[in-house]
Short mmCIF file of C-alpha atoms in Angstrom, two decimals:
data_model
loop_
_atom_site.label_atom_id
_atom_site.label_comp_id
_atom_site.label_asym_id
_atom_site.label_seq_id
_atom_site.Cartn_x
_atom_site.Cartn_y
_atom_site.Cartn_z
CA MET A 1 0.03 -0.08 -0.07
CA LEU A 2 2.84 2.30 0.74
CA LYS A 3 4.04 2.46 -2.66
CA HIS A 4 0.68 3.59 -3.98
CA PHE A 5 1.41 6.97 -2.54
CA LEU A 6 3.94 7.36 -5.17
CA PHE A 7 1.22 7.57 -7.73
CA LEU A 8 0.03 10.92 -6.62
CA SER A 9 1.92 13.53 -8.72
CA LEU A 10 3.19 17.11 -8.24
CA LEU A 11 0.44 19.65 -7.90
CA VAL A 12 2.55 22.75 -8.51
CA PRO A 13 6.18 23.77 -9.31
CA ILE A 14 8.71 24.16 -6.51
CA LEU A 15 9.50 27.63 -7.90
CA SER A 16 6.22 29.56 -8.15
CA SER A 17 5.01 33.06 -7.89
CA ALA A 18 3.37 32.70 -4.69
CA GLN A 19 5.79 30.88 -2.45
CA ILE A 20 5.54 30.14 1.33
CA LYS A 21 8.48 29.16 3.49
CA ILE A 22 8.08 26.07 5.49
CA THR A 23 10.69 24.91 7.91
CA LEU A 24 10.15 21.12 9.01
CA LYS A 25 11.88 20.05 12.29
CA ILE A 26 12.09 16.31 12.46
CA SER A 27 12.72 14.19 15.53
CA ILE A 28 13.40 10.41 15.45
CA SER A 29 13.20 8.05 18.24
CA GLN A 30 16.57 6.19 17.52
CA LYS A 31 19.66 6.87 15.76
CA THR A 32 20.13 5.91 12.17
CA THR A 33 22.88 5.78 9.68
CA ASP A 34 20.55 6.31 6.82
CA SER A 35 19.88 9.70 5.35
CA LEU A 36 16.33 11.20 5.89
CA PHE A 37 14.18 12.50 3.13
CA VAL A 38 10.76 14.23 2.85
CA ALA A 39 8.57 12.89 0.15
CA GLY A 40 5.22 14.47 -0.81
CA ASN A 41 2.89 15.72 -3.57
CA PHE A 42 5.49 18.53 -4.17
CA ASN A 43 8.13 16.09 -5.38
CA ASP A 44 6.13 13.22 -6.98
CA TRP A 45 6.36 11.29 -3.80
CA ASN A 46 9.93 10.37 -4.60
CA PRO A 47 11.25 8.92 -1.40
CA LYS A 48 14.94 9.62 -2.20
CA ASN A 49 15.04 13.02 -4.02
CA GLU A 50 18.29 14.62 -3.13
CA ALA A 51 16.80 18.10 -3.22
CA PHE A 52 14.68 17.05 -0.34
CA ARG A 53 17.30 15.52 1.86
CA LEU A 54 16.93 16.51 5.50
CA LYS A 55 20.01 18.27 7.31
CA GLN A 56 21.18 16.40 10.36
CA LYS A 57 21.30 18.68 13.43
CA ASP A 58 22.35 15.98 15.97
CA SER A 59 21.89 12.14 16.19
CA LEU A 60 18.01 12.46 16.61
CA ASN A 61 17.13 15.92 15.11
CA TYR A 62 16.81 16.97 11.46
CA THR A 63 15.53 19.90 9.57
CA ILE A 64 14.77 21.25 6.05
CA ALA A 65 13.43 24.42 4.78
CA LEU A 66 11.14 24.44 1.70
CA ASN A 67 9.54 27.10 -0.48
CA LEU A 68 6.11 25.77 -1.50
CA PRO A 69 3.05 27.32 -3.18
CA LYS A 70 0.01 28.40 -0.91
CA GLY A 71 -2.39 25.54 -0.39
CA SER A 72 -2.49 22.07 0.76
CA HIS A 73 0.41 19.62 0.70
CA ASP A 74 0.84 16.12 1.76
CA PHE A 75 4.08 14.39 2.80
CA LYS A 76 5.90 11.73 4.82
CA ILE A 77 9.39 11.04 6.04
CA THR A 78 11.45 8.26 4.69
CA ARG A 79 14.98 6.76 4.91
CA GLY A 80 15.29 6.61 1.04
CA SER A 81 12.78 4.20 0.15
CA TRP A 82 9.01 3.37 0.67
CA GLU A 83 10.21 0.09 2.57
CA LYS A 84 11.77 2.50 4.92
CA VAL A 85 8.90 4.98 5.46
CA GLU A 86 8.01 6.41 8.91
CA CYS A 87 5.14 4.47 10.69
CA GLU A 88 3.26 4.39 14.06
CA LYS A 89 5.09 2.94 16.99
CA ASN A 90 3.38 -0.44 16.73
CA GLY A 91 4.29 -0.56 12.91
CA ARG A 92 1.06 0.61 11.68
CA ALA A 93 1.08 2.83 8.47
CA ILE A 94 0.28 6.49 9.28
CA GLU A 95 -1.97 8.73 7.11
CA ASN A 96 -0.14 11.32 4.99
CA ARG A 97 1.00 14.38 7.14
CA ASN A 98 -0.58 17.65 5.79
CA LEU A 99 0.55 21.29 5.33
CA ASN A 100 -1.98 23.80 4.74
CA LEU A 101 0.15 26.85 3.87
CA THR A 102 -1.02 30.41 3.93
CA VAL A 103 1.95 32.28 5.57
CA ASP A 104 5.64 31.37 6.45
CA THR A 105 5.62 28.73 9.24
CA SER A 106 7.28 25.96 10.79
CA MET A 107 6.30 22.50 11.85
CA SER A 108 7.67 19.88 14.08
CA VAL A 109 7.28 16.17 13.27
CA ASN A 110 7.95 13.27 15.65
CA VAL A 111 8.75 9.97 13.77
CA ALA A 112 7.81 7.06 16.00
CA ASN A 113 9.10 4.04 14.07
CA TRP A 114 10.07 2.88 10.67
CA ALA A 115 8.19 0.43 8.41
CA ASP A 116 11.38 -1.68 7.83
CA ASN A 117 11.51 -2.60 11.59
CA PHE A 118 8.36 -4.80 11.32
CA LYS A 119 7.77 -7.86 9.25
CA GLN A 120 5.96 -6.54 6.15
CA VAL A 121 3.29 -8.86 4.73
CA LYS A 122 2.79 -8.37 0.99
CA GLN A 123 -0.78 -7.85 0.20
CA GLU A 124 -2.28 -9.99 -2.49
CA TYR A 125 -4.92 -8.23 -4.53
CA HIS A 126 -7.70 -9.69 -6.53
CA TYR A 127 -9.80 -8.22 -9.25
CA GLY A 128 -13.08 -8.94 -11.10
CA ASP A 129 -12.89 -11.71 -13.55
CA HIS A 130 -13.49 -9.10 -16.33
CA VAL A 131 -10.23 -7.26 -15.39
CA GLN A 132 -7.23 -9.10 -16.82
CA VAL A 133 -3.36 -8.68 -17.12
CA VAL A 134 -2.82 -8.61 -20.82
CA ASP A 135 0.99 -8.91 -20.26
CA SER A 136 3.08 -8.51 -17.12
CA ALA A 137 6.12 -7.49 -18.98
CA PHE A 138 4.79 -5.83 -22.17
CA PHE A 139 7.89 -4.63 -24.17
CA ILE A 140 8.14 -0.83 -24.98
CA PRO A 141 10.58 -0.66 -27.87
CA GLN A 142 10.54 3.20 -27.87
CA LEU A 143 11.96 3.28 -24.27
CA ASN A 144 13.43 -0.13 -24.10
CA LYS A 145 11.45 -0.87 -21.09
CA HIS A 146 8.89 -3.40 -19.93
CA ARG A 147 5.44 -2.63 -18.36
CA GLN A 148 2.55 -4.41 -17.14
CA ILE A 149 -0.64 -3.93 -19.27
CA TRP A 150 -4.24 -4.28 -17.89
CA ILE A 151 -7.54 -4.54 -19.71
CA TYR A 152 -11.05 -4.18 -18.62
CA LEU A 153 -13.59 -5.93 -20.90
CA PRO A 154 -17.30 -5.31 -20.37
CA LYS A 155 -19.07 -8.29 -18.83
CA GLY A 156 -20.98 -9.00 -21.99
CA TYR A 157 -17.84 -9.08 -24.13
CA SER A 158 -17.40 -12.90 -23.95
CA LYS A 159 -20.91 -13.41 -25.01
CA SER A 160 -21.05 -11.17 -28.06
CA THR A 161 -19.34 -10.59 -31.44
CA LYS A 162 -19.65 -6.90 -31.42
CA LYS A 163 -16.87 -4.30 -31.38
CA TYR A 164 -16.28 -1.80 -28.50
CA PRO A 165 -14.83 1.78 -28.10
CA VAL A 166 -11.37 1.88 -26.12
CA ILE A 167 -10.08 4.08 -23.38
CA TYR A 168 -6.34 4.08 -22.88
CA MET A 169 -5.47 5.24 -19.21
CA HIS A 170 -2.01 5.83 -17.32
CA ASP A 171 -0.99 4.69 -13.93
CA GLY A 172 -2.57 1.25 -14.22
CA GLN A 173 -1.62 0.17 -10.81
CA THR A 174 -4.21 2.27 -9.22
CA LEU A 175 -6.87 2.01 -12.01
CA PHE A 176 -9.20 -0.84 -11.26
CA HIS A 177 -10.89 -1.83 -7.90
CA ALA A 178 -8.99 -4.44 -5.85
CA ASN A 179 -10.06 -6.84 -3.18
CA PRO A 180 -9.24 -6.01 -0.43
CA PRO A 181 -10.26 -2.51 -1.30
CA ARG A 182 -7.59 0.17 -1.65
CA ALA A 183 -8.14 3.70 -0.55
CA ASP A 184 -6.07 5.08 -3.50
CA GLU A 185 -7.75 3.63 -6.60
CA TRP A 186 -9.89 4.94 -9.44
CA ALA A 187 -11.95 1.88 -9.40
CA ALA A 188 -12.72 2.65 -13.17
CA ASP A 189 -14.10 -0.92 -13.87
CA SER A 190 -16.72 -0.41 -11.08
CA ILE A 191 -17.78 2.83 -12.36
CA MET A 192 -17.99 1.37 -15.90
CA ASP A 193 -20.04 -1.63 -14.72
CA SER A 194 -22.41 0.68 -12.94
CA LEU A 195 -22.89 3.17 -15.87
CA ILE A 196 -23.33 0.26 -18.21
CA ARG A 197 -26.32 -1.08 -16.12
CA ASP A 198 -27.81 2.43 -16.18
CA GLY A 199 -27.52 2.32 -20.04
CA LEU A 200 -24.08 3.84 -20.95
CA LYS A 201 -22.59 2.19 -23.98
CA GLU A 202 -19.87 -0.44 -23.23
CA MET A 203 -16.28 0.30 -23.59
CA ILE A 204 -13.00 -1.35 -23.09
CA ILE A 205 -10.43 0.27 -20.75
CA VAL A 206 -6.65 -0.40 -21.27
CA GLY A 207 -4.39 0.49 -18.42
CA ILE A 208 -0.59 0.96 -18.54
CA ASP A 209 1.47 0.76 -15.37
CA ASN A 210 3.59 3.72 -14.75
CA ASP A 211 7.42 3.67 -14.09
CA GLU A 212 7.70 4.38 -10.45
CA GLN A 213 11.09 5.96 -10.56
CA ASP A 214 10.79 7.91 -13.75
CA ARG A 215 7.10 8.85 -13.86
CA LEU A 216 8.05 12.60 -13.98
CA LYS A 217 10.11 12.00 -17.03
CA GLU A 218 7.88 9.37 -18.75
CA TYR A 219 4.72 11.41 -18.70
CA ASN A 220 6.48 14.56 -19.69
CA PRO A 221 7.02 15.09 -23.41
CA TYR A 222 9.61 17.88 -22.59
CA ASP A 223 12.81 17.97 -20.76
CA SER A 224 12.75 19.64 -17.28
CA LYS A 225 14.86 19.86 -14.22
CA TYR A 226 13.81 16.32 -13.40
CA GLY A 227 15.38 14.81 -16.44
CA LYS A 228 15.08 14.36 -20.30
CA GLY A 229 11.48 14.06 -21.17
CA GLU A 230 10.23 10.62 -22.29
CA GLY A 231 6.82 11.46 -23.08
CA LYS A 232 7.16 11.70 -26.77
CA ALA A 233 8.56 8.18 -26.83
CA TYR A 234 5.74 6.89 -24.59
CA VAL A 235 3.02 8.24 -26.62
CA SER A 236 4.65 6.89 -29.57
CA PHE A 237 4.52 3.44 -27.96
CA LEU A 238 0.83 3.94 -27.26
CA VAL A 239 0.18 4.80 -30.99
CA GLU A 240 2.57 2.64 -32.75
CA THR A 241 2.91 -0.53 -30.54
CA LEU A 242 0.21 -0.98 -27.94
CA LYS A 243 -2.91 0.31 -29.80
CA PRO A 244 -2.17 -2.16 -32.87
CA PHE A 245 -1.69 -4.97 -30.47
CA ILE A 246 -5.09 -4.20 -28.63
CA ASP A 247 -6.84 -3.74 -31.92
CA ALA A 248 -5.49 -7.14 -33.18
CA LYS A 249 -6.20 -9.13 -30.15
CA TYR A 250 -9.56 -7.62 -29.10
CA ARG A 251 -12.79 -6.59 -30.82
CA THR A 252 -12.30 -2.87 -31.07
CA PHE A 253 -13.47 0.03 -33.09
CA LYS A 254 -10.08 1.36 -34.35
CA ASP A 255 -11.19 4.92 -35.43
CA ALA A 256 -10.48 8.09 -33.40
CA LYS A 257 -14.09 8.62 -32.66
CA ASN A 258 -13.97 5.40 -30.67
CA THR A 259 -10.60 5.74 -29.06
CA ALA A 260 -10.01 8.06 -25.86
CA ILE A 261 -6.93 8.62 -23.63
CA ALA A 262 -7.10 9.85 -20.10
CA GLY A 263 -5.12 10.34 -16.81
CA SER A 264 -4.50 12.37 -13.85
CA SER A 265 -1.69 14.78 -12.84
CA MET A 266 1.26 13.97 -14.92
CA GLY A 267 -1.16 11.52 -16.73
CA GLY A 268 -3.29 14.40 -17.50
CA LEU A 269 -0.48 16.31 -19.10
CA ILE A 270 0.51 13.36 -21.28
CA SER A 271 -3.07 12.83 -22.18
CA LEU A 272 -3.38 16.25 -23.55
CA TYR A 273 -0.13 15.88 -25.37
CA ALA A 274 -1.30 12.66 -26.91
CA ILE A 275 -4.47 14.09 -28.46
CA LEU A 276 -2.60 17.25 -29.66
CA LYS A 277 -0.04 15.15 -31.56
CA TYR A 278 -2.38 12.44 -32.59
CA PRO A 279 -5.77 13.77 -32.97
CA GLU A 280 -6.31 11.22 -35.82
CA VAL A 281 -5.73 8.42 -33.25
CA PHE A 282 -7.44 9.85 -30.03
CA GLY A 283 -10.88 11.41 -30.60
CA SER A 284 -11.19 12.44 -26.87
CA ALA A 285 -9.07 13.06 -23.83
CA GLY A 286 -9.66 13.22 -20.01
CA VAL A 287 -7.36 15.70 -18.49
CA PHE A 288 -7.74 15.24 -14.68
CA SER A 289 -5.76 17.61 -12.38
CA PRO A 290 -3.12 18.28 -15.15
CA SER A 291 0.56 19.15 -13.98
CA PHE A 292 1.12 21.66 -16.65
CA TRP A 293 3.46 23.70 -14.36
CA ILE A 294 6.25 21.15 -15.22
CA ALA A 295 5.72 21.62 -18.77
CA PRO A 296 5.32 25.39 -19.85
CA GLU A 297 5.94 24.33 -23.53
CA ILE A 298 2.48 22.81 -23.71
CA TYR A 299 0.77 26.27 -24.31
CA ALA A 300 2.69 26.71 -27.55
CA ASP A 301 1.86 23.09 -28.54
CA VAL A 302 -1.77 23.70 -27.85
CA SER A 303 -1.73 26.82 -29.97
CA ALA A 304 0.13 25.06 -32.84
CA ASN A 305 -2.45 22.38 -33.00
CA LEU A 306 -5.71 24.06 -32.60
CA SER A 307 -6.74 23.60 -36.35
CA ARG A 308 -6.31 19.86 -35.85
CA LEU A 309 -8.68 19.47 -32.92
CA LYS A 310 -11.96 20.61 -34.66
CA ASN A 311 -13.68 17.28 -34.13
CA ASN A 312 -11.95 16.13 -30.94
CA LYS A 313 -13.27 16.16 -27.29
CA ILE A 314 -11.38 17.19 -24.29
CA PHE A 315 -12.57 17.04 -20.67
CA PHE A 316 -10.52 19.10 -18.23
CA VAL A 317 -11.35 19.02 -14.51
CA ALA A 318 -9.46 20.03 -11.29
CA GLY A 319 -10.34 21.03 -7.77
CA ASP A 320 -9.86 24.37 -5.93
CA LEU A 321 -8.04 22.51 -2.94
CA GLU A 322 -5.33 21.47 -5.29
CA GLY A 323 -3.92 24.96 -5.57
CA SER A 324 -4.65 28.18 -7.40
CA GLU A 325 -1.72 27.52 -9.86
CA MET A 326 -3.55 24.21 -10.96
CA ILE A 327 -6.83 25.86 -11.84
CA GLU A 328 -5.11 28.83 -13.48
CA ASP A 329 -2.87 26.68 -15.69
CA MET A 330 -5.84 24.42 -16.72
CA LYS A 331 -7.93 27.52 -17.47
CA LYS A 332 -5.18 29.02 -19.58
CA VAL A 333 -4.98 25.88 -21.66
CA HIS A 334 -8.64 25.81 -22.01
CA SER A 335 -9.01 29.46 -22.96
CA ILE A 336 -6.60 28.81 -25.94
CA LEU A 337 -8.59 25.83 -27.06
CA ASN A 338 -12.04 27.50 -26.45
CA PRO A 339 -11.55 31.27 -26.32
CA ASP A 340 -15.22 32.22 -26.52
CA GLY A 341 -16.53 29.25 -24.62
CA LEU A 342 -18.92 28.02 -27.35
CA ASN A 343 -17.08 24.95 -28.18
CA LYS A 344 -19.06 22.19 -26.47
CA ASN A 345 -16.41 19.75 -27.27
CA MET A 346 -14.04 21.44 -24.93
CA ILE A 347 -15.25 21.19 -21.27
CA LEU A 348 -13.83 22.59 -18.07
CA VAL A 349 -15.01 21.58 -14.85
CA GLU A 350 -13.85 23.20 -11.48
CA LYS A 351 -14.86 21.67 -8.20
CA GLU A 352 -14.79 23.55 -5.00
CA ASP A 353 -13.95 20.37 -3.00
CA GLY A 354 -11.72 18.74 -5.35
CA LYS A 355 -8.24 17.47 -4.01
CA HIS A 356 -5.31 15.84 -5.69
CA LYS A 357 -6.71 12.43 -4.60
CA GLN A 358 -7.84 9.12 -6.28
CA TRP A 359 -11.41 9.67 -4.87
CA PHE A 360 -11.77 12.91 -6.71
CA TRP A 361 -10.72 11.45 -10.07
CA HIS A 362 -12.95 8.35 -9.32
CA ARG A 363 -15.89 10.56 -8.83
CA GLU A 364 -15.06 12.81 -11.86
CA PHE A 365 -14.65 9.83 -14.09
CA VAL A 366 -18.38 9.53 -14.19
CA PRO A 367 -19.11 12.77 -16.09
CA PHE A 368 -16.06 12.21 -18.31
CA LEU A 369 -17.49 8.74 -19.49
CA LYS A 370 -20.92 10.39 -20.10
CA PHE A 371 -19.31 13.20 -22.12
CA ILE A 372 -17.26 11.06 -24.49
CA ALA A 373 -20.17 8.62 -24.88
CA LYS A 374 -22.30 11.31 -26.51
#
């Protein structure tokens, strides 16, 4: 479960126009030879990011000063990996710590214990019989990597001969409903099942697992301070390798009108890029809480590809509790695509209670599905 926290992405840039200084003072209960790090939604939950290494004051006390945007930020303390994350004294996992920044402040944190001091039992998850693993190590020639690929087939798939629309989605690890239930999942299959029962047309969902270590690069088509962007190659993989494989193995409609792409945070960024570059492949896109801050080049790409998006649908959604920069960046992109607000194919949804959380994307997946099904 701890690693699933990795899949939450950055809300806003470390360097921003509205920065708040926060000083974290960390106390631990026993000495360690390991370095300590802070991992949060401000650094893609990287448990060993050198820029977020704590400074040691003495054997039991550490500190770090950060400049973060106003708003809510979640974090935990690690000793360099999620196997060595902080926990309660008895070994139980703790909830994410939270900062709600409005003014410069400091916060004291007491680390009671570490997860690796306790025997960890690997949780075995089970999924519905209509959620399957296509391949646990599908080769990505464009990146020379392997990745697990999932597929959701409507319950009526095996009893029919008809073809189905397809939605390609990122962060496959948290995409489908697991048993025992997880707190951090889209449960996209459960939503689809429910909507199909209510009359929505059936669709296939293909989930692609992310790269836990290089997600910030893999879902970014541009270079950034976090490394050389691999997003262009990743999207090429979806178009040139994965989609042809899925179309050959399963009964799908291959045209753009029946092919969508969707994701959240960095997955929202790469979904928008995919439809910009391949509007003839992806007819619609779900852009959930997009991390546009890391990719300022996206605005120029949106402007350059306006004429190619006449018949495409894009659904933007984010929450006010994700930070003002998130909303502002999303509105900026939407205003380029739909300057007069009259294009009903370009939808922007702003939710007052929305957070950078799986439950939010789970909820907003419903209107997205209804939108692309029209």
